[in-house]
Short mmCIF file of C-alpha atoms and ligand atoms in Angstrom, two decimals:
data_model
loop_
_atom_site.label_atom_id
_atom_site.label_comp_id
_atom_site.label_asym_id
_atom_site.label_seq_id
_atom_site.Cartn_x
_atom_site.Cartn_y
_atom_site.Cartn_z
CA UNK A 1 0.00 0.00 0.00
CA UNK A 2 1.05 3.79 -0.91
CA UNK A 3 0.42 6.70 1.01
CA UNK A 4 0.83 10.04 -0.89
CA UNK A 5 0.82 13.05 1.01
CA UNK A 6 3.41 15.72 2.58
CA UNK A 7 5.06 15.29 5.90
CA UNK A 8 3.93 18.70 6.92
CA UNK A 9 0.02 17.75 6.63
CA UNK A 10 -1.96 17.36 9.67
CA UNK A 11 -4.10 14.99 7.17
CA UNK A 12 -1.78 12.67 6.06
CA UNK A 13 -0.65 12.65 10.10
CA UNK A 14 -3.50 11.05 10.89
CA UNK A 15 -3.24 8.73 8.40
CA UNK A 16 0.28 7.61 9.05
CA UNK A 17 -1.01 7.16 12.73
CA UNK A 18 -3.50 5.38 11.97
CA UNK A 19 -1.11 3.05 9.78
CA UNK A 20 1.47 3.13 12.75
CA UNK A 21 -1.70 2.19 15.40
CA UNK A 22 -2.80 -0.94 13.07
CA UNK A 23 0.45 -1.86 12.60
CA UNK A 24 0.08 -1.67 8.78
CA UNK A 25 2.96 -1.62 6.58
CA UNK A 26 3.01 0.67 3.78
CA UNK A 27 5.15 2.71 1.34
CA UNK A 28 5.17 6.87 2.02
CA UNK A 29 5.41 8.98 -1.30
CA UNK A 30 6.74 12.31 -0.60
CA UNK A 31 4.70 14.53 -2.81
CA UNK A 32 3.37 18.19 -1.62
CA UNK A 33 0.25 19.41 -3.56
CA UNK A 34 1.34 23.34 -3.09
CA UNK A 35 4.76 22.04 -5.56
CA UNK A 36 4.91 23.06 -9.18
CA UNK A 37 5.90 19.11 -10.10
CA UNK A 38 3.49 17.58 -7.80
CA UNK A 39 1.35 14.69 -9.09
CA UNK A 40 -1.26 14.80 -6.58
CA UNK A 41 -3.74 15.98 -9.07
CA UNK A 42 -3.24 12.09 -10.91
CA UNK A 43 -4.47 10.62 -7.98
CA UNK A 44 -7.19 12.72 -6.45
CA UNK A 45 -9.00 15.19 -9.05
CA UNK A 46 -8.89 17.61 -6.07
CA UNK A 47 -5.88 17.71 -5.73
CA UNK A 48 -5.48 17.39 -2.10
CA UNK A 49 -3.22 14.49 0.37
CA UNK A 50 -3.70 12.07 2.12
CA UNK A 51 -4.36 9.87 -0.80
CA UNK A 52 -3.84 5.76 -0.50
CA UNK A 53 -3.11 3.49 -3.23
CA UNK A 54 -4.20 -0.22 -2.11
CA UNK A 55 -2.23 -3.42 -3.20
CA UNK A 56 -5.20 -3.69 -5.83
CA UNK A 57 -4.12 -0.52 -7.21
CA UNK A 58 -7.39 1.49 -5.91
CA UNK A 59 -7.46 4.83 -5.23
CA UNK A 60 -8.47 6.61 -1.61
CA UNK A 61 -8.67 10.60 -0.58
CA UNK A 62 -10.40 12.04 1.86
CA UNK A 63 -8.61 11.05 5.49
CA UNK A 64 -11.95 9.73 6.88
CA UNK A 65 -12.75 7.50 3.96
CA UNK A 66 -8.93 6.15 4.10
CA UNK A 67 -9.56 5.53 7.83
CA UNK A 68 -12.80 3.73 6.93
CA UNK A 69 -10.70 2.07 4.29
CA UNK A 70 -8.32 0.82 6.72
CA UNK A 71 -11.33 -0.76 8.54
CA UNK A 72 -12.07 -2.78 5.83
CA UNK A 73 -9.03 -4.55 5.87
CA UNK A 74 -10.35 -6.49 9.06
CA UNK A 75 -7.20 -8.10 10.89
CA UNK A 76 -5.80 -4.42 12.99
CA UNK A 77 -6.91 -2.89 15.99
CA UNK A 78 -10.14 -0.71 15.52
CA UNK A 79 -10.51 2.65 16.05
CA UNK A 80 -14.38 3.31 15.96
CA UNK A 81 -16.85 1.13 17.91
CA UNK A 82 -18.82 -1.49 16.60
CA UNK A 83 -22.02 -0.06 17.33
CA UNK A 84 -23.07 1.73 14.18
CA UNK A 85 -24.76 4.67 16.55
CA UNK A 86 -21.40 5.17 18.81
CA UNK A 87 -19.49 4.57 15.30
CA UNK A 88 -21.15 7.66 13.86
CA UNK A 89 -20.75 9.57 17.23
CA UNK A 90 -17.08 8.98 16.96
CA UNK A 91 -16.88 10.07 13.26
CA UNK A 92 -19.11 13.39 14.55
CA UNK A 93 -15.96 14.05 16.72
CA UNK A 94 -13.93 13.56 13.86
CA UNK A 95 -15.34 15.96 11.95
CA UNK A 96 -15.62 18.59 14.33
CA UNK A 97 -11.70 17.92 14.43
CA UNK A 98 -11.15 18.01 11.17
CA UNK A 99 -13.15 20.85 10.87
CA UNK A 100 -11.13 22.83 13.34
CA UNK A 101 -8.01 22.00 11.49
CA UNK A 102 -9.66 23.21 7.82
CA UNK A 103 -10.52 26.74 9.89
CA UNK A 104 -6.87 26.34 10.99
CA UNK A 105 -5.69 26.12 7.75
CA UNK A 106 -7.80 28.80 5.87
CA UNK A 107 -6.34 31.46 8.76
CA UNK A 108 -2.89 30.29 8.08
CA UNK A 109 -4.01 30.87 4.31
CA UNK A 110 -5.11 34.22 4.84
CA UNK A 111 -1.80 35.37 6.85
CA UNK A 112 0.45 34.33 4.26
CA UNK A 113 -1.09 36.56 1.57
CA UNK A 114 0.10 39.98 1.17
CA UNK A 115 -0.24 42.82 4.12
CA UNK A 116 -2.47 44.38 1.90
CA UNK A 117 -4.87 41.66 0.57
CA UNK A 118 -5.38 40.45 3.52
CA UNK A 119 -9.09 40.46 5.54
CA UNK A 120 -9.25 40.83 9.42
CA UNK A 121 -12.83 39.66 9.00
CA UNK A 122 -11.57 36.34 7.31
CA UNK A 123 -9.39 35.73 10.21
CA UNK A 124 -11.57 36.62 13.01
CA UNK A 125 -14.44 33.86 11.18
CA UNK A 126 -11.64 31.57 11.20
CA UNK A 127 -10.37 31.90 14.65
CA UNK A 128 -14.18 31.81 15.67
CA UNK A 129 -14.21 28.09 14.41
CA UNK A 130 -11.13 27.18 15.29
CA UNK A 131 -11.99 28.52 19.15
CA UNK A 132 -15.42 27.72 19.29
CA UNK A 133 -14.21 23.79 18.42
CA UNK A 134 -11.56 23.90 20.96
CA UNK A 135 -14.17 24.77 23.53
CA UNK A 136 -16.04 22.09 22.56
CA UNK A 137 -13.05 19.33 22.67
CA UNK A 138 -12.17 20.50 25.92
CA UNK A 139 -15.52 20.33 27.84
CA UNK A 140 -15.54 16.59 26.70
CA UNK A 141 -12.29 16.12 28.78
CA UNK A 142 -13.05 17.67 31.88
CA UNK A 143 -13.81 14.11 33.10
CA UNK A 144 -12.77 11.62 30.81
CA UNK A 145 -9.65 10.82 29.08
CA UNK A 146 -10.62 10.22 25.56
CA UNK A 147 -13.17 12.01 23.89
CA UNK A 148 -15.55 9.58 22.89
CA UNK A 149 -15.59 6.43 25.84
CA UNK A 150 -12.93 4.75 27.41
CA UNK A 151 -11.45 3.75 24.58
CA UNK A 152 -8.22 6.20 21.98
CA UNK A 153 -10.44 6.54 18.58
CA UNK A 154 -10.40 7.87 15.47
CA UNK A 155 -11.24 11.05 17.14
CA UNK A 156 -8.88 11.27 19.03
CA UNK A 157 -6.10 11.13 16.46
CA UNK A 158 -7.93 13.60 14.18
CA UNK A 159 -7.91 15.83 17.40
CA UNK A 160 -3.99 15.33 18.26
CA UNK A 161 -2.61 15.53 14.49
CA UNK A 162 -4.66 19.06 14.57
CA UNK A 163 -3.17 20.58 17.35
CA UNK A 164 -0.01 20.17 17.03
CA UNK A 165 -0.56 20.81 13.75
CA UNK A 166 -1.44 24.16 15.35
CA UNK A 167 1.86 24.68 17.21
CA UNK A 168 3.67 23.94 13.81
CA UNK A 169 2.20 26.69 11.91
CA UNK A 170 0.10 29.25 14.38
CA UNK A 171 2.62 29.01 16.98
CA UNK A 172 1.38 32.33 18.46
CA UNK A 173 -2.16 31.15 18.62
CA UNK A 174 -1.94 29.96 23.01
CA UNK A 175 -5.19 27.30 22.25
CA UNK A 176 -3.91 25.67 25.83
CA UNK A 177 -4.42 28.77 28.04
CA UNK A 178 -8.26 28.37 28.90
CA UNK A 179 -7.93 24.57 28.11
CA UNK A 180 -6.05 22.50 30.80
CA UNK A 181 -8.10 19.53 30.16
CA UNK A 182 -7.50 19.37 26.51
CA UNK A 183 -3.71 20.48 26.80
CA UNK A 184 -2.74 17.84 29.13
CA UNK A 185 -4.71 15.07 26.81
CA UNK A 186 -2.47 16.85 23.95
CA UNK A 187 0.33 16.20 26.03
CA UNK A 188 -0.32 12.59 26.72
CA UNK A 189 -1.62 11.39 23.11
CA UNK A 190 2.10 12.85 21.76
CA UNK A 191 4.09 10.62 23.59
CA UNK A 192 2.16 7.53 21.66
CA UNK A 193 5.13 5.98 19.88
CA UNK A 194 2.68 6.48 16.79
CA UNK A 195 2.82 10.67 17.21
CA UNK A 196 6.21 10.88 18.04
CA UNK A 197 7.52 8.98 14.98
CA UNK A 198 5.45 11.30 12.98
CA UNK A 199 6.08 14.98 13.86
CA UNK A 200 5.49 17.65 11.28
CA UNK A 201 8.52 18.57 8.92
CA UNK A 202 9.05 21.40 6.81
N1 GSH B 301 -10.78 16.84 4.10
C1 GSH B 301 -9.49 16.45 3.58
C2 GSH B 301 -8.51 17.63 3.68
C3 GSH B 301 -7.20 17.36 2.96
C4 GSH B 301 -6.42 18.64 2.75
O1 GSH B 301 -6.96 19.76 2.76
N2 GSH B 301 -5.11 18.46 2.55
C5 GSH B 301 -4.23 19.59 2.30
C6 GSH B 301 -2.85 19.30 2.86
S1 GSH B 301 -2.73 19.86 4.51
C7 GSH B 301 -4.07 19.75 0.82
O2 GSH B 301 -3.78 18.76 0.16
N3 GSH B 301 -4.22 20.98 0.30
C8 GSH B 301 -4.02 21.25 -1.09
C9 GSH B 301 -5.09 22.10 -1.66
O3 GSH B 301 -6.04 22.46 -0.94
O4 GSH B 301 -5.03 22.38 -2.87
C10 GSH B 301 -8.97 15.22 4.33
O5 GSH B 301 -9.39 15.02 5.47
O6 GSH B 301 -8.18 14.45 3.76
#
């Protein structure tokens, strides 16, 4: 199996976790959608990473769908419950992760272009997201210590790979101040063997 993606994606993080958790093997292809010779675009029309290529030479985007891919293959550990109901309460945190990370990502956007093109308002509906999530993650840790159960899910690496995702490229942006709960579960999930063979590098 072939994982495409850039070792600087949050995305393709989770992926390679995930790969690392299930003890999967599989081949990494170096390939960064923002380069002028990337070939990204010959995999996934849209252009974006993760992307898997199975032994059967099939074709996977979309982290969530490679995660549910991953499931298929039967024989790893699972990380989403059986029941279909908790399954899809799981995969509601992961979205709500994910979706923190994409407002992430559109502010970091917005900073990098020029001083002058820039929009405040942009930013501030960003951050909004972005802090508004946060919130959300850490109420769900006040007492527990994973987000969904008592068992480390899907969500929970989706969570992880976005924050420090956030220290990477926003490292002004202090998410941990009003968040003890969720800084400390930061803090543990990073010392996984799977997140610390799999920091971010530019
Ligand atoms: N929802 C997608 C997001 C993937 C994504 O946005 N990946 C970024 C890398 S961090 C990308 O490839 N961006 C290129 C682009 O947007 O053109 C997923 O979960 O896989």
């Amino acid at each position: 199996m072939k994982l495409i993606g850039s070792l600087t994606s949050p995305y393709v993080r989770k992926i390679r976790v995930l790969l690392l958790e299930k003890g999967i093997p599989f081949q990494f292809v170096n390939d960064s959608p923002w380069e002028a010779d990337t070939r990204v675009g010959d995999f996934n029309p849209l252009g974006k990473v993760p992307v898997i290529v199975s032994e059967e030479h099939e074709i996977f985007f979309d982290s969530p769908i490679i995660a549910d891919y991953l499931d298929t293959l039967g024989v790893y550990a699972p990380q989403l419950p059986a029941d279909a109901l908790e399954a899809l309460r799981v995969r509601q945190l992961e979205a709500l992760a994910d979706g923190i990370t994409d407002a992430a990502v559109a502010w970091l956007l917005e900073t990098r272009r020029a001083a002058n093109q820039q929009d405040a308002r942009v930013i501030e509906r960003q951050r909004e997201k972005v802090e508004r999530g946060l919130d959300r993650l850490d109420a769900r840790l006040v007492q527990a210590e994973w987000l969904h159960g008592q068992a480390f899910s899907r969500a929970d690496i989706a969570t992880a790979c976005g924050l420090l995702w956030l220290d990477f490229r926003l490292p002004h942006f202090d998410w941990r101040g009003s968040r003890p709960h969720l800084a400390a579960y930061v803090a543990r999930l990073a010392e996984r063997p799977s997140f610390a063979m799999t920091p971010p590098l530019a």
